[in-house]
Each structure stands twice: as structure tokens, then as C-alpha cells.
Short mmCIF file of C-alpha atoms in Angstrom, two decimals:
data_model
loop_
_atom_site.label_atom_id
_atom_site.label_comp_id
_atom_site.label_asym_id
_atom_site.label_seq_id
_atom_site.Cartn_x
_atom_site.Cartn_y
_atom_site.Cartn_z
CA MET T 1 0.00 0.00 0.00
CA SER T 2 1.35 3.51 -0.84
CA GLY T 3 1.95 6.18 1.84
CA ARG T 4 -1.08 8.09 0.52
CA ARG T 5 -4.07 8.53 2.84
CA ASP T 6 -7.72 9.37 2.23
CA GLU T 7 -8.27 13.09 2.71
CA PHE T 8 -11.46 14.52 4.25
CA LEU T 9 -10.66 18.09 5.23
CA SER T 10 -8.37 20.79 3.90
CA ASP T 11 -4.83 21.42 5.18
CA GLU T 12 -6.12 24.73 6.49
CA ASP T 13 -8.75 22.94 8.60
CA LEU T 14 -6.32 20.37 9.90
CA ASP T 15 -3.83 23.09 10.80
CA LEU T 16 -6.18 24.13 13.63
CA GLN T 17 -4.46 21.43 15.67
CA ASN T 18 -1.25 23.44 15.55
CA LEU T 19 -2.82 26.67 16.82
CA SER T 20 -2.50 27.82 20.41
CA THR T 21 -5.74 28.49 22.31
CA GLU T 22 -5.31 32.23 21.70
CA GLU T 23 -4.66 31.73 17.98
CA LEU T 24 -7.67 29.44 17.65
CA GLU T 25 -9.84 32.00 19.43
CA THR T 26 -8.71 34.81 17.15
CA TYR T 27 -9.19 32.75 13.99
CA TRP T 28 -12.60 31.51 15.19
CA ARG T 29 -13.82 35.00 16.00
CA LEU T 30 -12.63 36.37 12.65
CA TRP T 31 -14.41 33.49 10.91
CA LEU T 32 -17.62 34.25 12.85
CA ILE T 33 -17.43 37.92 11.89
CA GLN T 34 -16.88 37.06 8.23
CA ALA T 35 -19.74 34.53 8.33
CA GLN T 36 -22.20 37.28 9.32
CA THR T 37 -22.31 38.32 5.64
CA THR T 38 -24.71 35.45 4.94
CA ASN T 39 -27.11 36.23 7.81
CA HIS T 40 -29.80 37.56 5.51
CA GLU T 41 -29.59 34.61 3.13
CA ASP T 42 -29.87 32.02 5.89
CA ARG T 43 -32.37 33.87 8.09
CA ALA T 44 -35.01 31.21 7.53
CA SER T 45 -32.83 28.13 7.65
CA TYR T 46 -31.64 25.85 10.44
CA SER T 47 -28.29 24.16 11.01
CA HIS T 48 -29.46 21.78 13.74
CA GLY T 49 -32.60 20.18 15.09
CA VAL T 50 -35.80 18.99 13.44
CA PHE T 51 -37.02 22.23 11.86
CA GLU T 52 -35.79 23.08 8.39
CA ARG T 53 -37.28 26.46 7.53
CA ASP T 54 -39.01 29.34 9.33
CA PRO T 55 -42.46 29.67 7.73
CA SER T 56 -42.74 33.34 8.73
CA VAL T 57 -39.85 34.30 6.43
CA PRO T 58 -40.99 34.89 2.83
CA MET E 1 -11.79 31.74 25.83
CA ASP E 2 -13.53 34.78 24.40
CA ASN E 3 -15.67 32.87 21.94
CA PRO E 4 -19.36 33.69 22.55
CA TYR E 5 -20.50 30.08 22.36
CA ILE E 6 -17.92 29.04 24.95
CA GLN E 7 -19.01 31.91 27.18
CA LEU E 8 -22.66 30.90 26.79
CA THR E 9 -21.83 27.30 27.67
CA GLN E 10 -20.14 28.51 30.84
CA GLU E 11 -23.18 30.63 31.70
CA PHE E 12 -25.54 27.71 31.08
CA ASN E 13 -23.35 25.61 33.38
CA HIS E 14 -23.01 28.15 36.15
CA GLY E 15 -23.13 26.23 39.43
CA ARG E 16 -23.55 22.82 37.79
CA LEU E 17 -23.52 21.01 34.45
CA ARG E 18 -26.68 21.59 32.39
CA ALA E 19 -25.50 21.97 28.79
CA ILE E 20 -23.02 20.12 26.60
CA LEU E 21 -21.78 21.80 23.45
CA ALA E 22 -22.38 19.74 20.33
CA SER E 23 -22.09 19.67 16.53
CA GLY E 24 -20.25 22.49 14.74
CA GLN E 25 -18.79 24.26 17.76
CA ALA E 26 -17.68 20.92 19.25
CA VAL E 27 -15.90 20.24 15.94
CA VAL E 28 -13.97 23.47 16.51
CA LEU E 29 -13.02 22.47 20.05
CA TYR E 30 -11.73 19.16 18.70
CA ARG E 31 -9.74 21.39 16.32
CA LEU E 32 -10.98 19.81 13.15
CA ALA E 33 -12.65 22.63 11.24
CA ILE E 34 -14.51 25.89 11.66
CA MET E 35 -17.74 25.26 9.83
CA SER E 36 -20.73 26.61 11.75
CA LYS E 37 -21.73 30.04 12.99
CA ASP E 38 -24.50 28.64 15.20
CA GLY E 39 -24.34 27.02 18.63
CA ASP E 40 -25.94 23.70 19.42
CA TRP E 41 -26.28 22.13 22.86
CA ILE E 42 -27.63 18.99 24.44
CA LEU E 43 -29.44 20.03 27.61
CA GLU E 44 -29.97 18.04 30.76
CA GLU E 45 -33.53 16.75 30.85
CA GLU E 46 -34.49 18.67 33.99
CA ALA E 47 -36.97 21.55 34.33
CA GLU E 48 -34.41 23.54 36.35
CA ALA E 49 -31.85 23.23 33.54
CA LEU E 50 -34.30 24.56 30.96
CA ALA E 51 -35.43 27.39 33.24
CA HIS E 52 -31.79 28.37 33.82
CA VAL E 53 -31.10 28.41 30.08
CA VAL E 54 -34.21 30.54 29.39
CA ALA E 55 -33.18 32.98 32.14
CA THR E 56 -29.61 33.14 30.79
CA LEU E 57 -30.80 33.83 27.25
CA ALA E 58 -33.29 36.40 28.54
CA ARG E 59 -30.34 38.39 29.94
CA HIS E 60 -28.85 38.40 26.45
CA GLY E 61 -32.09 39.68 24.94
CA ALA E 62 -32.73 36.48 23.00
CA ARG E 63 -35.91 35.83 21.07
CA TYR E 64 -37.49 32.57 20.03
CA ARG E 65 -37.18 31.35 16.47
CA TYR E 66 -39.64 28.92 14.92
CA GLY E 67 -39.32 25.65 16.81
CA ALA E 68 -40.60 23.89 19.90
CA PRO E 69 -40.67 25.70 23.23
CA LEU E 70 -37.82 24.96 25.65
CA ASP E 71 -40.10 22.66 27.56
CA LEU E 72 -39.64 19.01 28.46
CA ARG E 73 -43.10 18.02 27.21
CA TRP E 74 -41.79 18.45 23.64
CA LEU E 75 -38.05 17.98 24.04
CA VAL E 76 -38.40 14.46 25.46
CA HIS E 77 -39.92 13.47 22.13
CA GLY E 78 -36.93 14.71 20.16
CA TRP E 79 -38.19 18.17 19.20
CA SER E 80 -35.64 20.98 19.03
CA SER E 81 -35.84 24.53 20.36
CA HIS E 82 -34.21 27.56 18.70
CA LEU E 83 -33.41 31.05 19.88
CA GLU E 84 -31.18 33.87 18.67
CA PHE E 85 -29.83 37.24 19.70
CA GLN E 86 -27.42 39.90 18.50
CA GLU E 87 -24.30 40.74 20.49
CA GLY E 88 -21.05 42.44 19.59
CA GLY E 89 -22.04 42.62 15.92
CA LEU E 90 -22.69 38.89 15.78
CA ARG E 91 -25.95 37.04 15.27
CA LEU E 92 -25.78 34.20 17.77
CA ARG E 93 -28.11 31.28 17.26
CA CYS E 94 -28.74 28.80 20.04
CA ASP E 95 -30.21 25.41 19.19
CA PHE E 96 -31.21 22.89 21.85
CA VAL E 97 -32.27 19.27 22.21
CA THR E 98 -32.38 16.89 25.14
CA ARG E 99 -32.74 13.76 22.98
CA PRO E 100 -30.15 14.00 20.23
CA PRO E 101 -30.86 11.79 17.22
CA ARG E 102 -29.14 8.42 16.90
CA VAL E 103 -27.77 8.54 20.46
CA SER E 104 -28.98 5.67 22.65
CA PRO E 105 -30.20 6.30 26.21
CA VAL E 106 -27.18 4.40 27.57
CA VAL E 107 -24.70 6.54 25.63
CA LEU E 108 -26.59 9.70 26.53
CA ARG E 109 -26.47 8.83 30.23
CA ALA E 110 -22.73 8.14 29.98
CA LEU E 111 -22.27 11.55 28.37
CA TRP E 112 -23.77 13.27 31.42
CA GLU E 113 -21.82 11.10 33.83
CA ALA E 114 -18.46 11.87 32.21
CA PRO E 115 -18.61 14.82 29.82
CA VAL E 116 -15.53 15.63 27.80
CA GLN E 117 -13.91 18.79 29.04
CA LYS E 118 -12.25 21.03 26.46
CA GLU E 119 -12.50 24.83 26.74
CA ALA E 120 -16.13 23.93 27.61
CA SER E 121 -18.06 20.68 28.14
CA VAL E 122 -18.42 19.00 24.77
CA VAL E 123 -19.91 15.80 23.44
CA SER E 124 -17.66 12.76 23.11
CA LEU E 125 -16.18 11.86 19.71
CA PRO E 126 -18.61 8.95 19.06
CA VAL E 127 -21.63 11.09 19.98
CA LEU E 128 -20.35 13.89 17.76
CA ALA E 129 -19.97 11.38 14.93
CA GLU E 130 -23.59 10.26 15.43
CA LEU E 131 -24.79 13.88 15.41
CA LYS E 132 -22.94 14.40 12.15
CA LYS E 133 -24.92 11.65 10.38
CA THR E 134 -27.07 14.35 8.82
CA ASN E 135 -28.27 14.91 5.27
CA ARG E 136 -25.28 17.12 4.47
CA GLU E 137 -22.47 15.50 2.49
CA LYS E 138 -19.82 17.63 4.20
CA ASP E 139 -20.63 16.13 7.60
CA TYR E 140 -19.44 12.71 6.45
CA ALA E 141 -15.99 14.18 5.80
CA VAL E 142 -15.99 15.38 9.41
CA ILE E 143 -16.97 11.90 10.63
CA GLY E 144 -14.01 10.49 8.69
CA GLU E 145 -11.63 12.83 10.47
CA LEU E 146 -13.33 12.32 13.88
CA ALA E 147 -12.74 8.57 13.55
CA ARG E 148 -9.01 9.25 13.28
CA LYS E 149 -9.11 11.00 16.64
CA MET E 150 -10.72 8.01 18.38
CA GLU E 151 -8.27 5.88 20.35
CA ASP E 152 -10.34 2.70 20.58
CA PRO E 153 -9.85 0.61 17.39
CA ARG E 154 -13.42 -0.69 17.70
CA LEU E 155 -14.77 2.87 17.58
CA GLN E 156 -12.46 3.64 14.66
CA ALA E 157 -13.95 0.63 12.87
CA LEU E 158 -17.48 1.87 13.59
CA TYR E 159 -16.92 5.40 12.29
CA SER E 160 -14.02 5.41 9.80
CA ARG E 161 -14.92 6.60 6.30
CA SER E 162 -11.53 5.78 4.83
CA VAL E 163 -10.99 2.57 2.88
CA ARG E 164 -7.27 2.71 3.60
CA ASP E 165 -7.83 3.23 7.34
CA LEU E 166 -10.33 0.36 7.47
CA MET E 167 -7.99 -2.04 5.66
CA LYS E 168 -5.16 -1.10 8.03
CA LEU E 169 -7.45 -1.56 11.04
CA ALA E 170 -8.40 -5.04 9.80
CA GLU E 171 -4.70 -5.90 9.62
CA ASP E 172 -3.67 -4.38 12.96
CA HIS E 173 -6.81 -5.01 15.04
CA PRO E 174 -8.83 -7.83 13.43
CA GLU E 175 -10.66 -8.57 16.70
CA ALA E 176 -11.87 -4.97 16.99
CA VAL E 177 -13.17 -5.00 13.42
CA LEU E 178 -14.86 -8.35 13.94
CA GLY E 179 -16.45 -7.08 17.15
CA ALA E 180 -18.01 -4.15 15.31
CA VAL E 181 -19.48 -6.11 12.38
CA VAL E 182 -22.95 -6.49 13.89
CA GLU E 183 -23.27 -2.71 14.22
CA ARG E 184 -21.59 -1.96 10.88
CA PRO E 185 -22.09 -4.83 8.44
CA LEU E 186 -19.79 -3.41 5.73
CA LEU E 187 -16.86 -4.34 7.98
CA SER E 188 -17.43 -8.00 7.10
CA ARG E 189 -16.56 -7.15 3.47
CA ILE E 190 -13.16 -5.54 4.02
CA GLY E 191 -11.48 -8.62 2.54
CA GLN E 192 -13.30 -8.03 -0.76
CA GLY E 193 -11.04 -5.18 -1.79
CA ARG E 194 -10.90 -1.45 -2.10
CA GLU E 195 -13.53 -0.89 -4.80
CA GLU E 196 -16.13 -2.94 -2.95
CA ILE E 197 -15.53 -1.07 0.32
CA GLU E 198 -15.70 2.27 -1.50
CA ARG E 199 -19.03 1.23 -2.97
CA LEU E 200 -20.31 0.12 0.44
CA LEU E 201 -19.16 3.36 2.12
CA ASP E 202 -21.02 5.40 -0.52
CA GLU E 203 -24.10 3.24 -0.08
CA GLU E 204 -23.90 3.58 3.70
CA ARG E 205 -23.64 7.39 3.46
CA ARG E 206 -26.62 7.62 1.10
CA SER E 207 -28.64 5.35 3.38
CA LEU E 208 -27.83 7.47 6.44
CA ILE E 209 -28.81 10.63 4.55
CA ARG E 210 -32.14 9.09 3.52
CA LYS E 211 -32.83 7.93 7.09
CA ASN E 212 -32.24 11.43 8.40
CA GLU E 213 -34.51 12.90 5.72
CA VAL E 214 -37.27 10.47 6.70
CA ARG E 215 -36.82 11.48 10.36
CA LEU E 216 -37.03 15.19 9.52
CA ASP E 217 -40.08 14.57 7.30
CA ARG E 218 -41.84 12.94 10.27
CA TYR E 219 -41.29 16.04 12.40
CA GLY E 220 -42.15 18.33 9.49
CA GLU E 221 -45.49 16.61 8.97
CA ALA E 222 -46.27 16.76 12.70
CA ALA E 223 -45.49 20.49 12.72
CA VAL E 224 -47.77 21.52 9.84
CA ARG E 225 -50.37 23.19 12.09
CA TRP E 226 -47.63 24.77 14.21
CA GLY E 227 -46.00 26.17 11.06
CA ALA E 228 -49.32 27.65 9.94
CA GLU E 229 -49.78 29.29 13.35
CA TRP E 230 -46.20 30.57 13.63
CA PRO E 231 -46.34 33.77 11.50
CA ARG E 232 -49.17 35.10 13.69
CA LEU E 233 -47.63 33.82 16.92
CA SER E 234 -44.18 35.26 16.18
CA LYS E 235 -45.79 38.70 15.77
CA GLU E 236 -47.59 38.27 19.09
CA MET E 237 -44.31 37.37 20.81
CA ALA E 238 -42.23 40.08 19.14
CA GLY E 239 -40.79 42.69 21.50
CA ARG E 240 -41.87 40.87 24.67
CA PRO E 241 -39.36 39.77 27.33
CA LEU E 242 -38.28 36.18 26.73
CA ALA E 243 -40.01 34.83 29.88
CA GLU E 244 -43.30 36.27 28.66
CA ALA E 245 -42.77 35.06 25.09
CA HIS E 246 -41.87 31.63 26.46
CA ALA E 247 -45.15 31.39 28.38
CA ILE E 248 -47.11 32.35 25.25
CA LYS E 249 -45.19 29.86 23.13
CA VAL E 250 -45.82 27.00 25.58
CA GLU E 251 -49.54 27.81 25.72
CA LYS E 252 -49.86 27.93 21.91
CA ALA E 253 -47.71 24.85 21.38
CA ALA E 254 -50.07 22.91 23.65
CA GLU E 255 -52.79 23.67 21.08
CA HIS E 256 -50.89 23.30 17.82
CA LEU E 257 -47.72 21.20 18.23
CA PRO E 258 -48.16 17.50 19.07
CA ARG E 259 -45.75 16.28 21.70
CA LYS E 260 -45.08 13.03 19.86
CA PRO E 261 -44.25 13.57 16.17
#
């Protein structure tokens, strides 16, 4: 068998393991801030649970 | 840590453990990926725990989203409850269950007896893997990486999504693979070669996705009347303190949302 392995996530994702707690916190917060740009688009949708869409949102 | 979801978890658990961080934010704490801007918790199935969480969120100015009330009468049947608020320029969404899907009562009890402690209390790797068996393709990539973090070869055999990893496991820990066959039948076919295992892994993923869709459809059908009522109810609740909105939501849910889906 070759030394190759099945890849699931990007190198950038896996590099989180090398970050200190402070670095992870900074990166996480910056990611959260950047992710706010899609708030309007996903205002009706759900990431977890048994509900899929808010019926009050047109 | 200054992350708002970690802070919220600490507030929920002030004085004692009531909430365990799950899904996307748990994936971050296991340092695998940053992939969700929402928070998701498993709550202790106790009225005091729910009341504490409602009171905590009230202090943050949270409002209810469409969903079940944070009330055991619905949560014990697998319904989920959803709230959100704005703070520091961020929209923070808080999603709750007490009966996470695909997690047996025995495993759930063990989770409360010995929660994993990272920067906050988080679900164990096998529970996180079960939660990730959703209808989103990307979650199966996360499961594959979670399996690599598991130390027990039997658990690796149950959750691995890598053909190479599975073949190596069968070589190094044949007894662990054999012991997991009943729960994961594709393990009995590892000897049939890479292409066959790839096909079986794809089939398994598609089957898990369909099962989750069927589960969500069941809840969706049970919530039809609740969904029809929600636009009017959300207007009635708008602008009210959370405790007041909660009481209204519970009263209306008793009329329109069946406890058992």
C-alpha cells in the first residue's frame, strides 16, 4: 500500500491542531465575523434540530 | 476563551452542568474545522436546567425562532428549540435538544456522567460522529476525520470513512473490526477489496442521509399546524421579554404542536 491517505478536510482545517488556544480563538472570532455576511440569506434556515425552515420568512 | 458560544456554555453551566456543546462548535473544540456560525447544545432533561437556560438567554435579549418551546413536554420526544440574539455585531443562534438523534439512552447517560472537558463541556467523539450523520455530504468528511481522533480501534472501525484506514485496522486489530461487524455490516466485506468497500461506504452514506430525511419529514409533517400558526404567533411574541414570550409559546404549542411527532 502507498503512503497516501484518504483526505477529508483541507490542510487549512487540519492546521487548527497546531494553533495555540489564543490563535484558535482569534481565527474563530474572525471566521464568525466574516460569516455574518450570509445572515440575511440564511435567516429562515436551520443548522441543527428537526425544523428546516421558518415559515414566517418569505 | 472569548468565543461567545464558549461563554454561553459557561453561563448555562453556572453552578452545575446543564449543557453540553455539540455539533459544529464541538468540531472546533476538537480542532478539526470551523464550519458553523451557530451554537448547538444537548441540555440536561431537567426543568431547572431549561429554566436556567431561558433565564440566561433572557439576559442576552434572546428571542425565540420557529421551533418547539424549551419545555420538556416536547423535548423528550426529540423536538428541538431555537433562539437567537445579537451581540457584539454577531448574530448568535442557540439550538437545543435533550434527545439527540441516533444517540442511545445508555450513551446519553454516559455523556452526562463523564462529559468531555475542552474549553467547555463538549460531546464525546462517538456522539459527535452520530450527530454528524445528517443529510449534508460535508458532515461525512468530518466523521471520517473524527474517527481518526478516536483511540479505541473498535470505535475507529465503527466510524471510519476511509478505505485505507479500514484495511489497516483489519490488519492491525482484526478482533476490533470483527467485534463491530454487527453494528456496521460493511466491515465484514473488508477482505473483498478497495472498490467494494468504496461502494459500500457510498451506499452507507446515502442510506444514512435518507434515514435522516425520513426522520425530519416525520417532524415536518407533525409540525404543519404549528407552522401555519407561527407567523401570527411570532408577531404576538415580538418585542416581549423572553419569559413572557416563552409562556405564550408554551400555551400555543399545547394547542398546535403534538408532543409526539
